[in-house]
Coordinates of C-alpha atoms in Angstrom, one line a residue:
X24 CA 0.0 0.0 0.0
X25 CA 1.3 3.4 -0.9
X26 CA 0.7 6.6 0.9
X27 CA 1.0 10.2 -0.8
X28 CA -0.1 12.9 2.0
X29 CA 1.0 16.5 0.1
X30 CA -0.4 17.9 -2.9
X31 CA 1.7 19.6 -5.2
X32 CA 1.9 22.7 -7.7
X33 CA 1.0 20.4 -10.7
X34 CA -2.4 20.6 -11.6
X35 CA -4.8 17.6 -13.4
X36 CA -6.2 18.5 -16.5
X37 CA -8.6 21.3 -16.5
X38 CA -7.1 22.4 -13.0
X39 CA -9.3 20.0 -11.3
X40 CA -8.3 18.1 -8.4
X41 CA -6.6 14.7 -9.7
X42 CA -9.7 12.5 -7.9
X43 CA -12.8 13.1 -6.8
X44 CA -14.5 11.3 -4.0
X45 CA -17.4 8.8 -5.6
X46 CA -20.7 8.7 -3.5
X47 CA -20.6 5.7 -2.2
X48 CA -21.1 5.0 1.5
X49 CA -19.6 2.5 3.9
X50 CA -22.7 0.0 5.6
X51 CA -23.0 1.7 9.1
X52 CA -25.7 2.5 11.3
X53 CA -25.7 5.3 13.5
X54 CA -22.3 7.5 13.5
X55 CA -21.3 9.8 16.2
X56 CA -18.3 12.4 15.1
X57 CA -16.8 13.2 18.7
X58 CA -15.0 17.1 18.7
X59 CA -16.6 19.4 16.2
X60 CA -13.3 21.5 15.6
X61 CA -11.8 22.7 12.1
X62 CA -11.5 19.2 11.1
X63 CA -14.6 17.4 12.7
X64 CA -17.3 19.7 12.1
X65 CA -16.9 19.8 8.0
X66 CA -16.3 15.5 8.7
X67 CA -19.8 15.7 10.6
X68 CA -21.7 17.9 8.2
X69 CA -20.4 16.2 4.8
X70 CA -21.3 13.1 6.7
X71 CA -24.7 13.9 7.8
X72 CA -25.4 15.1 4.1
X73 CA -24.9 11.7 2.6
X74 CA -26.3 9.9 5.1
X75 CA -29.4 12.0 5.1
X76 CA -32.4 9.7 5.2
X77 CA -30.6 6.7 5.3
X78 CA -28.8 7.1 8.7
X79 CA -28.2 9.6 11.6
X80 CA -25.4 11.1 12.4
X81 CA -24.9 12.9 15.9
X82 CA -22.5 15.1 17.3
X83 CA -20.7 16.0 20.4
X84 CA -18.2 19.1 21.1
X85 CA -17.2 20.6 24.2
X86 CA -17.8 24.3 23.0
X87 CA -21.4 24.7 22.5
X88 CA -21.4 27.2 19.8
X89 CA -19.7 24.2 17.7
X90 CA -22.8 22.4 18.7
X91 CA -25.0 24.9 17.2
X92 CA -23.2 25.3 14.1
X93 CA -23.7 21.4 13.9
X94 CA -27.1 21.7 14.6
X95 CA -27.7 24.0 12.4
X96 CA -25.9 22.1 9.5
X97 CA -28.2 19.0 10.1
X98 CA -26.2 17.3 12.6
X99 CA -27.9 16.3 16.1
X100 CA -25.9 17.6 18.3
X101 CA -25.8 16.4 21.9
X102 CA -24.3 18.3 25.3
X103 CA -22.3 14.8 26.2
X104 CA -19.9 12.5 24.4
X105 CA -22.2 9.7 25.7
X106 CA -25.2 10.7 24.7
X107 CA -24.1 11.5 21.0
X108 CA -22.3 7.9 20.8
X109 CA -25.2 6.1 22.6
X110 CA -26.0 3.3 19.8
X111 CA -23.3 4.3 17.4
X112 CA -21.5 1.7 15.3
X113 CA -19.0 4.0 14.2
X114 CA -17.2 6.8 16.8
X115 CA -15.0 9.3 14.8
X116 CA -12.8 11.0 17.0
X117 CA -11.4 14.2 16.2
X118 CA -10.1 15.9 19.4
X119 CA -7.1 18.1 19.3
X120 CA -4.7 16.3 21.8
X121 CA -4.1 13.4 23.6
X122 CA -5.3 14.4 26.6
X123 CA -9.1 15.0 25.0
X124 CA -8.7 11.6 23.6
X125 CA -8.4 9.8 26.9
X126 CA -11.5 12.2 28.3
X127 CA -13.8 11.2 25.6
X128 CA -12.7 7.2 25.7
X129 CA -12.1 6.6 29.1
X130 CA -13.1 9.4 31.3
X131 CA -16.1 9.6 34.0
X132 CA -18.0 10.5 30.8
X133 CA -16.0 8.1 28.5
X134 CA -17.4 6.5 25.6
X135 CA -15.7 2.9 25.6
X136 CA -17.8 1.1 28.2
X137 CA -21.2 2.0 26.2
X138 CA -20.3 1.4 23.0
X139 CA -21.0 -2.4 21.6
X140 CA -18.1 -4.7 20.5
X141 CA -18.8 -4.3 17.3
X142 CA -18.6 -0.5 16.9
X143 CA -15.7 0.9 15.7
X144 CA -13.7 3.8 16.4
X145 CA -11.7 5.8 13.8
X146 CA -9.0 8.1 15.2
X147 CA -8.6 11.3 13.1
X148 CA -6.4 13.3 15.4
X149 CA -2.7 13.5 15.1
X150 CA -1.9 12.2 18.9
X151 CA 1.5 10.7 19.9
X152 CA 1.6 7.1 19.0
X153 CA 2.0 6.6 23.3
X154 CA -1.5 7.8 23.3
X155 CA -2.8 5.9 19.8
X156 CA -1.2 2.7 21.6
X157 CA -2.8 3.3 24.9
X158 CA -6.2 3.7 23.3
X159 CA -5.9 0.5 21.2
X160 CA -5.2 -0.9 24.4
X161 CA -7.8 0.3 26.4
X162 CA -10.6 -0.1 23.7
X163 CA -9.6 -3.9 23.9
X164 CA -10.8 -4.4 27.0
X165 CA -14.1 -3.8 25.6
X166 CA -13.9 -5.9 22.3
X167 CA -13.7 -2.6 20.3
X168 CA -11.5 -1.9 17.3
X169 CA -9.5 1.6 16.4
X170 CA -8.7 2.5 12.8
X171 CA -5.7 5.2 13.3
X172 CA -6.8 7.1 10.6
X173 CA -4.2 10.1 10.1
X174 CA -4.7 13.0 8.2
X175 CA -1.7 14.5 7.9
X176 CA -1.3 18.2 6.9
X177 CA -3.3 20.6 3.8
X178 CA -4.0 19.6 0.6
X179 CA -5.0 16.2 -0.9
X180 CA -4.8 12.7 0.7
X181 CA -4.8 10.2 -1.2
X182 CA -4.4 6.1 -0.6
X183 CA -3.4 3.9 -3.3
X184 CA -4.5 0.2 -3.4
X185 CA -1.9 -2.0 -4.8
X186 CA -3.1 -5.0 -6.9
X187 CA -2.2 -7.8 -9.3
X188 CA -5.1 -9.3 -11.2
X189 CA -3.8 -13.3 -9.8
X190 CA -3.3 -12.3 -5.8
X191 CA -5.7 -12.3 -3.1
X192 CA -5.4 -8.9 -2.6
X193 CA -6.3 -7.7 -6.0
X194 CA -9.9 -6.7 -6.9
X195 CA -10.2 -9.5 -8.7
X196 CA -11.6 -11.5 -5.9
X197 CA -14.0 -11.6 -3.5
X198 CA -11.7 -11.2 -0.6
X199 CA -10.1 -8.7 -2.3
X200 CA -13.1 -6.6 -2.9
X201 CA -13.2 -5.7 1.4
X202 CA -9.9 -3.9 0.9
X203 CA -11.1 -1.1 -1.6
X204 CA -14.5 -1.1 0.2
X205 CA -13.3 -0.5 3.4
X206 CA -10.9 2.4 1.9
X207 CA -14.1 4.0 0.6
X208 CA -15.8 4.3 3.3
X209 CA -13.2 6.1 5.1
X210 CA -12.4 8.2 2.2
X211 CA -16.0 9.5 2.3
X212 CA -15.8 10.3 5.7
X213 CA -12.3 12.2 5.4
X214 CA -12.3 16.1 6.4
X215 CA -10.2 16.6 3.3
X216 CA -10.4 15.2 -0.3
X217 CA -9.2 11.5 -0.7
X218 CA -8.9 9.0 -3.5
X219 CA -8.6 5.5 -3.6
X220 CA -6.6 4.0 -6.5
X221 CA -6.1 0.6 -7.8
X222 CA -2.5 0.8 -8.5
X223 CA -0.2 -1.6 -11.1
X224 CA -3.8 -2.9 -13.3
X225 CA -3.6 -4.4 -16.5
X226 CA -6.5 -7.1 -16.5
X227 CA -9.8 -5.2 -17.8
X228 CA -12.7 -7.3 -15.5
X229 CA -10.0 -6.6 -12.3
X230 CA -10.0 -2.7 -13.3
X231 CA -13.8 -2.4 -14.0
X232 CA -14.2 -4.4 -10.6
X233 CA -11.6 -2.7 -8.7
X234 CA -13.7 1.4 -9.9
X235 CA -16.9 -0.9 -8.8
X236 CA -16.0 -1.7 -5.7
X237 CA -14.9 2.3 -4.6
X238 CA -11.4 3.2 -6.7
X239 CA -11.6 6.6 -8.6
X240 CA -8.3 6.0 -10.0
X241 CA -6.2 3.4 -11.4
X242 CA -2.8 3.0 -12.7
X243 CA -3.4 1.1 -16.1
X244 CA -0.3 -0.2 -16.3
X245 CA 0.7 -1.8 -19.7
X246 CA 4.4 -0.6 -19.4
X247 CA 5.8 -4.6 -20.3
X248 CA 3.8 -4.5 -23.4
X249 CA 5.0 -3.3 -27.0
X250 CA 4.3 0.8 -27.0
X251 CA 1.0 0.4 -29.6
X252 CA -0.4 -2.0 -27.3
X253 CA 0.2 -0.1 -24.1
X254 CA -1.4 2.7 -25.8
X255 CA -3.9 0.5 -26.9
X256 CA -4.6 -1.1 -23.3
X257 CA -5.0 2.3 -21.8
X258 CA -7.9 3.2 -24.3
X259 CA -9.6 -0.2 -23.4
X260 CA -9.8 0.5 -19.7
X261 CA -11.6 3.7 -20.5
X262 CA -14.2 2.1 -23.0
X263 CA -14.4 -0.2 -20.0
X264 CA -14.3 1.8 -16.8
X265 CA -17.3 4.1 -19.3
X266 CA -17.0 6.9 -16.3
X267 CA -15.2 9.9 -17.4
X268 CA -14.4 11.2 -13.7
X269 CA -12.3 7.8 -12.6
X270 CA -9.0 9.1 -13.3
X271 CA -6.5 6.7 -15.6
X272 CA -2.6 7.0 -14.8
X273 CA -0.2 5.1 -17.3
X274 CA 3.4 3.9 -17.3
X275 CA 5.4 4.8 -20.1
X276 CA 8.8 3.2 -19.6
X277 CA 9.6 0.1 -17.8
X278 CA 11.0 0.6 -14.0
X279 CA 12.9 -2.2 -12.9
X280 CA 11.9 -4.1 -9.7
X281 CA 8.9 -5.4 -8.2
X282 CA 5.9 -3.5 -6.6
X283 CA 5.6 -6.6 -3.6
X284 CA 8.9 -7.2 -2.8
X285 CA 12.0 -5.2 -2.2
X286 CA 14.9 -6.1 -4.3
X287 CA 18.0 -4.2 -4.9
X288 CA 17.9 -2.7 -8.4
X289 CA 19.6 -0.9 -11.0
X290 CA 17.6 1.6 -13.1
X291 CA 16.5 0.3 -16.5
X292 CA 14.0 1.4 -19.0
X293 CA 14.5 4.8 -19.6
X294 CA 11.4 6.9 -20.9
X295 CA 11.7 8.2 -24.3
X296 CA 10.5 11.7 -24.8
X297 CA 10.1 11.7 -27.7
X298 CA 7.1 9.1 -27.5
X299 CA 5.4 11.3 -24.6
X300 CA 3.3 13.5 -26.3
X301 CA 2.0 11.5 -28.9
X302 CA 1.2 8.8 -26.1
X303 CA -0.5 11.0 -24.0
X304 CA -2.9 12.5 -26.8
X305 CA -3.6 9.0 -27.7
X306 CA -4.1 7.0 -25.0
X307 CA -6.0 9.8 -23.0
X308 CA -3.7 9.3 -19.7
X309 CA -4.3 11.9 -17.4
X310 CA -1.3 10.8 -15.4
X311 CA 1.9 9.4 -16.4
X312 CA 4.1 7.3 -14.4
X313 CA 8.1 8.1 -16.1
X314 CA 11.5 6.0 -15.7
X315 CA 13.6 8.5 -15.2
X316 CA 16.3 6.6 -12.9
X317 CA 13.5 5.4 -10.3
X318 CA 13.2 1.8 -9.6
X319 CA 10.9 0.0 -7.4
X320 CA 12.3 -1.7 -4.4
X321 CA 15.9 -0.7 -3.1
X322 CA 18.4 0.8 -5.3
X323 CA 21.6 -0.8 -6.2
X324 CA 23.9 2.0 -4.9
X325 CA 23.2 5.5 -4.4
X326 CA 19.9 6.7 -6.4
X327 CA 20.3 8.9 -9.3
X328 CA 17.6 10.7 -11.1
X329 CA 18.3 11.9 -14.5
X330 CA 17.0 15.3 -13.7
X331 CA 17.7 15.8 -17.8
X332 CA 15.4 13.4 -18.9
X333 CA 12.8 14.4 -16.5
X334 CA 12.9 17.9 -17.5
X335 CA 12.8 16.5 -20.7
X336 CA 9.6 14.5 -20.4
X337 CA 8.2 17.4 -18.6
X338 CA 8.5 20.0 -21.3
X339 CA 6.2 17.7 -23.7
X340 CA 3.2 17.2 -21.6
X341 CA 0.8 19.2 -19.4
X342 CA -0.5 16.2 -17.7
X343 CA 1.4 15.3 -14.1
X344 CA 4.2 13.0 -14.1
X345 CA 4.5 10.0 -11.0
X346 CA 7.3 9.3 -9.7
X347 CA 7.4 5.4 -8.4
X348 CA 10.2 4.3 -6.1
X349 CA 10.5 7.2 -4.0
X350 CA 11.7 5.5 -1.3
X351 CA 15.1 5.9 -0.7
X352 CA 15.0 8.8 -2.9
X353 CA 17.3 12.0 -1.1
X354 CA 14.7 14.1 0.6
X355 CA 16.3 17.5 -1.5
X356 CA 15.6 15.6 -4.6
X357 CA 11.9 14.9 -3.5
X358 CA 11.5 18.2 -2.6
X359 CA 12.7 19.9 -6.0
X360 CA 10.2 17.1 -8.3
X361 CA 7.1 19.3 -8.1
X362 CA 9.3 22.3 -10.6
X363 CA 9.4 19.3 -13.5
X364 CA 5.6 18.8 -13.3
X365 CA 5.8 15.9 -11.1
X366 CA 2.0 15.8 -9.0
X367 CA 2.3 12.4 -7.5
X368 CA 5.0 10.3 -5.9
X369 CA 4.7 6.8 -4.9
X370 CA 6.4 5.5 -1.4
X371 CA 6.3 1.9 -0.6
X372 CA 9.9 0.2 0.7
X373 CA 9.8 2.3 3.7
X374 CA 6.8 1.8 4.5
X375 CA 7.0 -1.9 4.6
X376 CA 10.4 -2.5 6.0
X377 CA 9.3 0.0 9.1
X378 CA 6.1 -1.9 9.6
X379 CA 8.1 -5.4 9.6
X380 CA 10.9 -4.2 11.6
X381 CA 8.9 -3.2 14.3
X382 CA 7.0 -6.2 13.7
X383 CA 10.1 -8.1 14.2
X384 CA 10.9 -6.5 17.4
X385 CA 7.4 -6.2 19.4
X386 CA 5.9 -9.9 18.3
X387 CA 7.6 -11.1 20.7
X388 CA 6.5 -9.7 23.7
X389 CA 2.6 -9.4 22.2
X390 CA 2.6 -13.3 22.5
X391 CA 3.5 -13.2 25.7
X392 CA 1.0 -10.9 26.6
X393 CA -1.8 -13.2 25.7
X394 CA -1.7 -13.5 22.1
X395 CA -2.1 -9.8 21.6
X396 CA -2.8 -9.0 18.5
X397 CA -4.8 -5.6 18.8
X398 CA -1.8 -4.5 20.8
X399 CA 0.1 -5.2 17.6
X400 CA -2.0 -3.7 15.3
X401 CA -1.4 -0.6 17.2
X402 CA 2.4 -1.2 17.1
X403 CA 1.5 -1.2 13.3
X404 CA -0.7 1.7 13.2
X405 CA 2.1 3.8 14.9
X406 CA 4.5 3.1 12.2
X407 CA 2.6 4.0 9.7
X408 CA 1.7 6.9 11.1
X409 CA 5.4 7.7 11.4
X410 CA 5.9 6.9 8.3
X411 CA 3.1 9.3 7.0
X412 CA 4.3 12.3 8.9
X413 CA 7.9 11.9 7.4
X414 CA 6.7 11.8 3.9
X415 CA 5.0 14.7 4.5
X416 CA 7.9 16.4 5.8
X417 CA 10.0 15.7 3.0
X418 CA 7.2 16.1 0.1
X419 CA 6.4 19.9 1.5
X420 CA 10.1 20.3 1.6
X421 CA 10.8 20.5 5.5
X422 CA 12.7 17.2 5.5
X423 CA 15.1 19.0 2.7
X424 CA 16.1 21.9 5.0
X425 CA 16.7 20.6 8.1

């Protein structure tokens, strides 16, 4: 799974953002948006309008004028944390320090011991991971789950689903189908504009399953095949996808490595620009994913872009350029990508080897402690968060000054 958390300079055709959210909703009954601050009151009310008829959506804040700007926005507003999560399947949480958060879940007036084991409890606030931990912990006790969902800065948000058309995870299967789901319904929910993208595509029924199930994007990558048919396969997924606002991302140029697993690489299949125009105009890409000294997995030595070539690329296309295999990439050269029109960048090695280092260091310890495996998937959560707030730092440029 890839995480890109800053939006750039580089603008999607038309200036419009690069996704839009779709309408569909996640299957919940009653939610309960806890904190109606800058982030949670726009969550509530965006919430409350697409549920509207279907199901209610309450609110609870602290400050009651929040509660009557709620009110007034078609949210029910309530004057305790308990009575506006009384019943709720889903709790979003949007407090503004740690401190709140162990009020509103544990406190004389907590939420935890009223809620039902199987309501949920998504996390929006950026806490320390101390405190994300200690809620995971404490929520266990009642058989409730938390979803650490960061949002991390301004601008866009945006997860990307990986898939292959033959693995479990891909949208090709039933199983696989949860994944995407599950990544809508937060999306929808999200104070800030998110997209969910099918990432690495190439079988038609996977792709036209994958923007079924909730993806708004998709990489339609035919970057193995001759250049004809890789135009060609791009134009099929459209005819197929038959929605003009999914958004279609091609791969011009083959980047050596492999999306699942981590290999050392040299760089290899250089774009040509002289092909980018006229495969841009034909295949309708709206984004295009360039081999410009990026590889996925690890690099073989130290990384070197060919800041020639991408300028080169860049000067022949108004669509966005991706960057894939940022990881490992020198923060100042992340940093500097947006001048050369590049509007998305793809992070996945760190990611990973974070998540199963820590893994590595904390299973240990979580067996002994009963077999506890919602303590480790807050171990997990934390990383990722980590993780998230460092790209972010180096994609807005503060990693490259430091």
């Amino acid at each position: 799974m890839y995480y890109f958390t800053r939006s750039t300079d580089a603008a999607a055709p038309g200036d419009k953002p690069i996704a839009t959210v779709s309408n569909q909703q996640a299957t919940v009954s009653t939610v309960a948006v806890l904190g109606l601050g800058a982030m949670g009151l726009p969550m509530a009310v965006r919430l409350a309008g697409r549920l509207a008829g279907q199901r209610p959506v309450r609110g609870f804040d602290i400050n009651e004028s929040r509660r009557k700007l709620a009110n007034d926005a078609g949210v029910d507003s309530f004057d305790s944390a308990r009575e506006a999560a009384a019943g709720a399947s889903v709790v979003l949480v949007a407090v503004r320090n740690d401190d709140q958060l162990t009020k509103v879940l544990f406190g004389p007036k907590g939420v935890a011991e009223i809620l039902t084991p199987d309501s949920v409890v998504i996390l929006t606030s950026t806490v320390g991971s101390d405190s994300v931990l200690t809620a995971v912990d404490g929520l266990a006790k009642y058989g409730i789950a938390l979803v650490d969902a960061l949002r991390a800065g301004a601008g866009d948000l945006l997860i990307v689903v990986g898939a292959e058309p033959t693995a479990p995870k891909a949208a090709a299967s039933t199983s696989g189908l949860r994944l995407p789901q599950a990544l809508r319904g937060l999306a929808d929910s999200a104070a800030v504009p998110v997209c969910a993208q099918l990432d690495h595509a190439s079988n038609l029924e996977t792709i036209r399953t994958g923007v079924a199930a909730g993806a708004d994007a998709v990489l339609v990558d035919g970057s193995a095949m001759d250049y004809e048919a890789n135009i060609q396969l791009v134009r099929s997924a459209r005819d197929a996808i038959g929605d003009p606002s999914i958004v279609l991302e091609a791969e011009l140029g083959g980047l050596a490595g492999d999306e699942d697993r981590a290999f050392a690489m040299k760089a290899a299949g250089l774009t040509d620009p002289g092909q980018v125009a006229d495969f841009v105009t034909r295949s309708g890409a709206q984004l295009l994913a360039v081999a410009v000294g990026n590889v996925h997995g690890k690099y073989a030595g130290a990384p070197k872009l060919r800041w020639d070539l991408l300028q080169n690329v860049a000067i022949r296309t108004n669509v966005p350029l991706v960057l894939h295999g940022a990881s490992g990439l020198p923060a100042e050269d992340l940093a500097a990508t947006p001048k050369m029109r590049v509007g998305k960048v793809n992070f996945n090695t760190e990611l990973r080897t974070g998540v199963l280092s820590v893994l590595e260091r904390k299973i240990s310890s979580h067996r002994s402690d009963g077999e506890n495996l919602l303590g480790l998937l807050g171990v997990w959560q934390a990383t990722v968060r980590g993780f998230t707030e460092a790209s972010r730092d180096t994609l807005s440029g503060h990693a490259a000054i430091r």
